[in-house]
Each structure stands twice: as C-alpha cells, then as structure tokens.
Amino acid sequence: MRRRHLHVALLALTAMTGSVLMATAPAGADPAHPTAGAGAKRSHLEAQESVRLVRLQLTGADMLDKVVAAGFDLEHGVKRVPTGIEGEAVVTAEQVAELQSMGVRILDADEGFAWNEQADGGFQAAGRQAVAPLSHEQTVRVVRADWFTTKGQGFLYVEARTTEGQQEDPVVGMQLENDSGRGTSFGFARTMSRFVDSGQYMFHRNLFKLDERPSQIRVTSSTGGVTTGKVSDWLENAPPPLTENRGYKSDFVDGYQTPQQLYSRAKEIARQYPDIAQIIYLPNKTNGYQRKAQATIGGTGQSAVVVSSAAWGHEGGNDISVDFVERPGADLPLAVEVTGKAIRVLLAKDAAGALASTAAQVATALETQSAGLVDRAHPYRTNTGTGIVAATGGPIALTDFLDQKRVGAPEGEVPRGPATIPVLRIGKHRDGTKPGVLIQAQDHAREWVPATTSLESAERLVHNYRTDRETKKIVEGTDVFFILSNNPDGANYSFYNFASQRKNLTNHCPDENADPGRRDSWGVDLNRNYRVGSGHDGYAGGSTVCTSGTYQGPEELSEPESQNIIWLVEKYRNIKFMMSVHSNGGQLFWQPGAYIADGRITTPRPPLGDEAFYWQSAGRILSQVKAYRETVVTPENVGGSSDVLYSSAGNVREDLYHTYGIYAFGWEVGGSVYNPATGNWQGGSFQPPWEGDPNLVSGHSETMEYANGIMEMFRVAADWGKDKKDPKSSLVPGGGKYRAPVDVRFETNEPATVYYTTDGSRPTLQSQRYEATEFREPGQVFHVTATTTFKWFSVDAAGNVENNYDPTKKGKRDSYRTATIRIDKK
C-alpha cells in the first residue's frame, strides 16, 4: 500500500467553538598644488572611538527592550539574575553615560552563573479556556523537573507555573521540595525565582546543585496550591559518540580560520573527494571587504566636514587628498581646484579679508566641484555646518582605514572587493532524493567558533566516509550544505580590524552616522534581515538605528547574504533541516523566535508534534555534545528562542520554518561550563583561547564537542528520511461510559500532530489541532461534561499519516480514529 505523506500547515488554525469541552490550565596657505601621497597627513579623527566590553545590569525585561530599541547590542550572553537581567555590550564612553542615564547599572565584573533571559509571554491554548480551575491544587503545575550530572556534580532544574502568577499584590511565591530517591519523604525546602517578562508572568524556575538524584518534587504556592511531579533525566545515559568508533578520525581543525582559509579548504575538499563533495557558488556577491576613503576635517564642531571618496579606497580613494586653503586678499569666492587626486578647496573671504566659508558650503562644493572624486561630504554628525571652516595647513589624506592590522591576526592580505560565497555540498546522492541539511555559520562576524565547528564536521564526513559505517550512512542518507562563513566581509573585519564586529560591512547610515569614527558600528545584522516576524512588521529585537548591533537593514532581505539563503532553499527543495550556528550563549532553540512586545505576542508556535520533534532532536544532539567533556546545555536554554533567549525579529530560522517547512534550529555554541575545581559555572566568549584547561572554555574544546552535536543532527535527518512508519495515537483514558465528567487527552507513540473534531464532522488539516496546555508544557487536557465523539488522526514529523488516512478527500472507508465519551450521570 502506498504510504501517505503530508506537508503539514505550520500556521495556527481556527479555534474550536461551540464545544462541550473545556481545556483546563491550558576620521597657512601653500600656493603650490600638492598631490596626495606620503606627504599628506591624516585627520586627527582617524582613530575610531574607543570602545570596551562592559557588563550591564538591568532591572528587567522592560528596560532590556528600551536599551535594545535605543540601538545597543547586548551580545548573546543575556542572563537572568535575582535582581533583574545582566548582559554584555561593546560601548564607547559616551554610550556608557547614555546607558546610565537610562537607569542601567554598569558592573565591574561578572558575578558568576546566572539565569538566561526568558522572553516570551503567555500563550493561549486553542479551544475554550476553563472559567476556573477544577480544584485548588490545579492552580500549580510542574512544567518540567530535570536531573543531570556534569563533571561529577548533580543538578536539578525545575520549572513550575501557577495560574495566579500574574498577580502582583501580593506577588505569588513558590516553594520547592524534593525527595532523596524513591520512597523517601519531601524536604530541603527552597524558594523558587519568579520570572516576569515585559509585564507577563512566565513561570518560576531554579537550578539547584544536588548530590543525590531525587525521584519526585513538590511545589507549593504561597496561596496554598500544591502539586507533585516526577523527575526526568536530562542528557543522561547518552550513546557513545561517533568519535569512539574504532579508527574514527577527528580533531582536524587546529585554530581559528579566516573566511579565505575556510573557503580554500572547502574547495580543496571538493577537489579531493569529487565522488561525495562539490562546490556551489551563491549568486549574490557581498558588499566586499572594502570601504570608501574618508577624513573628518576640522574637529567635531560646527566647522567640521566629513569627506568620502567616490571610489573604494583600494580602487583610488586612498590616493585622494583634501586641502582647505586660505588665500591672501578679500572678497574671494569659494572655489575648488582638482589636480590628479589632489583637491584644493579655496576658502571664501569676506570684505574684511576674514574666512567666510561654512562647513555646509564647503561640503556642497566638494560634492559638486571635485571632478567626481568625492561623492559624499557633509557636516559632522548632527551639526548644521554653520561654523566657519579653517585652513588645514596642508593636504589631508583620505583613507579607508583597512590598512591597519590587528595584533595576532593571521598573516596574508585580505582580498578586497565583493566576495562570492561557496557552499560545500557533501553527499553520495546529491540529486534531491535525500533530505538536505543546511549548516550556516558566522552570520555574526565575531563568532569564530561556529566556523571551526562547521569545518570540523565537514572534515569528519569526508575522512570517515569509507571507513566508518555510521558516517557512511550519513553521507549516503543525507545531502549536506555547508556555508562555513555567511559573513566573510564582517569576519575579515573582525580578524584584521575590530574583533567585536558583529554585522556585515554594508553601510546604510545617513550623514549623521557616516563619519569614520562610527565605522565600527556600520553594517546590517544578517539575522534580523529576513521576512517572517520582522522588525519592519512590528516585532521586537530588530533595530531601525543603523549603528545598532541589531540593525535590521532598510528593508527585508536587503542584504545579498540573506538573499543567498533564500535562493539556496528555493533551488534545493530537499533541504528539510537547517542549523544556524552562533556563539556564545550555550543555547539550542527553534520557533517561536520573535514577538510583538505589546502583549508579548509571538510568531505562531509550531504544532505540538513539531515541538516534540524539536525536543527529541535536541536531546539527541546535546547528548553528543555532553559526551566529549560533559558540557551540559541546561534545559532552560533549550526551546523556542523567544522563550529561552530573547526576541530576534527577522531571524533566518523563522523564515525557513514558516515559509518552507524546514526544521530550522538556532545554536549558540559555548556558554557556561561547570568547573568542578571552583564549583561554579564559567561563562563563554566569542573568541576564547584556542587551547586551554579542559574544564574551562576554549575554542578547541567547543569546536570538538559541538561538532559532535552537528554530526548527530545529520543522523537525525537521515533517520527522518528513512521514516516510513505512520504514527499511532490514542485518546486517554479512552472511549466508554463514565458516570461523571471526565478529563481526557491525546497521546502518541512518537512526535506527531493530532487533528480532531468533536462535532461529528470528518477530521481534516483544517480541523482543530491538539495544542500544548501552555508553552513548554505537554498537551492540553479536556474536561468532557457531556457525551462527545472525538474523531482524529495524527501526522508525524516526517509527514506519515496515521492509518494511511487521506484528510484531503473523503473516501469510501475513512480510516481516521474515533472514540465516544459517554457521560451517564444516572
């Protein structure tokens, strides 16, 4: 019999109405004409504004939203602490003062392990909500209780909710107790931390250090509600990683790699292994590691003029000089003389023989009379240019500032001009018949470990294909696409000019932000430039400020780098999985990734079946990370990114999932590592030392352990491609006669989405979809008060339909499931 597969719609469906169910808790005149060259000097403003990395403390998520909206990039290491939120930012002294004026506290040091930001508000389960809970005990629910070990130490992580958590006066508290194993009594009472984001209660949660694994926990609300829950294992008893297979080869990458090194190795891999690898060139070239030559002349006041060349610096802009010349005499007009690449601005004089040209007038003259050498000249920043311009005393050389080389940067000249990004494609069957997996690294330039992690994964595939059975299964069962650096221009700038560069090098800034002192703040955040949940549509986390670290660009898909991703997934429709690899927060997440701040309205959540598949895949991936050196990505750092991190409007994952049905993961490699010597968790870094103590952060360790995880993601995709079994589902406790109202729920034997009706109609993909009780919780429970017939079917992550049922057309024998709950109160 032909197996039935469906591409399940990912957007929210219409809510059920008219049911007898209640879903419970759910930069002196010289007469000679000088030329540009060694004799020309540079403006005293050639150096960029001094920046430093500072740690910030904010009172809460409302302040976080305001700080991000003001254009500040708070890195990825946003942490929850009992007194609010902590984060890191690369800022100038002026920006420090601005932050302080907003009420932000500047911390001198990291105060240790803290909580990750939670950024999603309430989620209403589909269907009618209960007017009131059925009993007082049901005002408290355990969301999850997870036990894990790392470096010999045990930890218990708990999330719990109370239906009264939004209450502010008085604030509802929660207390946690745990037993010491099966059959022991509850004890060790501790107060849980309450988390509210932008005015929306999320839950209470804590991470506790324990020496013995508990079996159960008990959570009690300050208003009297109480509930118990079983403790589950998190990443325990993971199967051995591929690196333990006999003869398995790994540890290929021996240091950080520039885009040139990454691309060169990708091309060499394709040349060495033509039977399983090839290079695909993306069609849209980047802006390039290039900039216009500039100078800021005359200080920073109303007499200052910012000058930019028409040609790129390396194409002649760096040969230009500008000289503001004072001539003897009176009543002289403003004029411009051009000899070769030397521009002389002959300043005007009034009747008394005093200089009379304003900055605004000089700027206009440069733009219109420089023989095309200058295409942009303007007063400094927000100045109106009313000040009288002084003579420079000699020519000022324009420069693109790309001739500097940061200490410790790799040897070798960086190629200028637009870059073509290669994609390394690995797979025995590269014909679209196998599930494609896209690994996209280094959207953010300063994140060096994601690129080495991705390269290490590619090396493992090609070196082990002929000798390792599991690797052979991956290469023959998947079609892998590696973009080792999706932001080569920004990455080169990070390696050679400014280590903290996050964005690409495309400068969309208007005049007030276009002087060279702001050059380290130009560019577009590529992971805010997509179309779904975009800042242009009102979602939070993308900035309209061109100097912001999260600048979303002038419009959606304005950048060639983001356009390339869309081109790739539209051309290769077999791409069904995607991992956008970032650093250094230590999270693994998916949708929803953005929200509208007012009301904390997220983009549509995945169906419960997709959510379960994400969690199942995450467990497999993170277990393999742990297998390298017991690094644990903790449960609070896994899930929807708007739940575990923050809103990132216009991120790539959201677009690929909702537009193309691709299971799109985001991965913040690195993050906190438990150090048994100190008993504390140590935070990560964008560019940690390559080698180091295995108990601490290092680029090498992170590269190897997270490459383990990527390899497991390939196995997840291979298994998905082979999945031909339809799922099984049931209504629990099931159909039959009941003497009183009864609570029922759906259960499935694997991650699957259930579609159901209760009005007697035939279930279809437009029918009500079984949802979670609340975000990060299991499926809802229905309180059936009158006789009701459920008709349903389930669809798993691979698109297999239960009982080979076709919901798109009515057949002679519909094979959907059915069960009747008969309520007989007699």
Tab-separated table of N, CA and C in Angstrom, residues 49-56 75 88-97 100 106-108 498 500:
chain	number	residue	atom	x	y	z
A	49	GLU	N	36.340	55.584	17.708
A	49	GLU	CA	36.041	55.879	19.100
A	49	GLU	C	36.422	54.684	19.964
A	50	SER	N	37.035	54.983	21.095
A	50	SER	CA	37.488	53.914	21.993
A	50	SER	C	36.300	53.148	22.535
A	51	VAL	N	36.371	51.844	22.466
A	51	VAL	CA	35.281	51.014	22.962
A	51	VAL	C	35.810	50.013	23.976
A	52	ARG	N	34.928	49.502	24.787
A	52	ARG	CA	35.284	48.463	25.744
A	52	ARG	C	34.068	47.598	26.004
A	53	LEU	N	34.333	46.414	26.461
A	53	LEU	CA	33.274	45.483	26.795
A	53	LEU	C	32.874	45.715	28.243
A	54	VAL	N	31.633	45.994	28.470
A	54	VAL	CA	31.151	46.207	29.836
A	54	VAL	C	30.011	45.254	30.130
A	55	ARG	N	29.847	44.965	31.380
A	55	ARG	CA	28.736	44.128	31.823
A	55	ARG	C	27.685	45.026	32.437
A	56	LEU	N	26.450	44.779	32.083
A	56	LEU	CA	25.353	45.650	32.476
A	56	LEU	C	24.353	44.908	33.345
A	75	GLU	N	24.959	41.617	23.114
A	75	GLU	CA	25.620	40.337	22.914
A	75	GLU	C	24.593	39.207	22.950
A	88	GLU	N	26.096	41.840	28.278
A	88	GLU	CA	27.355	42.469	27.913
A	88	GLU	C	27.152	43.319	26.670
A	89	ALA	N	27.902	44.443	26.588
A	89	ALA	CA	27.824	45.305	25.418
A	89	ALA	C	29.189	45.921	25.151
A	90	VAL	N	29.523	46.079	23.858
A	90	VAL	CA	30.731	46.794	23.456
A	90	VAL	C	30.306	48.235	23.211
A	91	VAL	N	30.807	49.156	24.044
A	91	VAL	CA	30.303	50.530	24.028
A	91	VAL	C	31.433	51.553	24.155
A	92	THR	N	31.117	52.777	23.771
A	92	THR	CA	32.026	53.907	23.955
A	92	THR	C	31.716	54.555	25.300
A	93	ALA	N	32.601	55.483	25.736
A	93	ALA	CA	32.363	56.186	26.993
A	93	ALA	C	31.061	56.981	26.922
A	94	GLU	N	30.792	57.553	25.740
A	94	GLU	CA	29.548	58.298	25.561
A	94	GLU	C	28.337	57.385	25.726
A	95	GLN	N	28.448	56.181	25.199
A	95	GLN	CA	27.326	55.256	25.313
A	95	GLN	C	27.150	54.759	26.736
A	96	VAL	N	28.258	54.630	27.476
A	96	VAL	CA	28.142	54.254	28.885
A	96	VAL	C	27.297	55.280	29.626
A	97	ALA	N	27.587	56.560	29.365
A	97	ALA	CA	26.815	57.622	30.008
A	97	ALA	C	25.345	57.557	29.609
A	100	GLN	N	23.683	54.739	31.525
A	100	GLN	CA	23.465	55.105	32.920
A	100	GLN	C	22.297	56.063	33.075
A	106	ILE	N	26.297	49.739	35.553
A	106	ILE	CA	27.497	49.189	34.928
A	106	ILE	C	28.247	48.372	35.976
A	107	LEU	N	28.397	47.088	35.710
A	107	LEU	CA	29.074	46.202	36.654
A	107	LEU	C	30.548	46.095	36.318
A	108	ASP	N	31.372	45.903	37.330
A	108	ASP	CA	32.818	45.786	37.123
A	108	ASP	C	33.247	44.377	36.779
A	498	PHE	N	38.656	45.011	13.839
A	498	PHE	CA	37.866	45.252	15.043
A	498	PHE	C	37.259	43.942	15.487
A	500	SER	N	35.322	42.887	17.703
A	500	SER	CA	33.922	42.774	18.114
A	500	SER	C	32.926	43.045	17.004
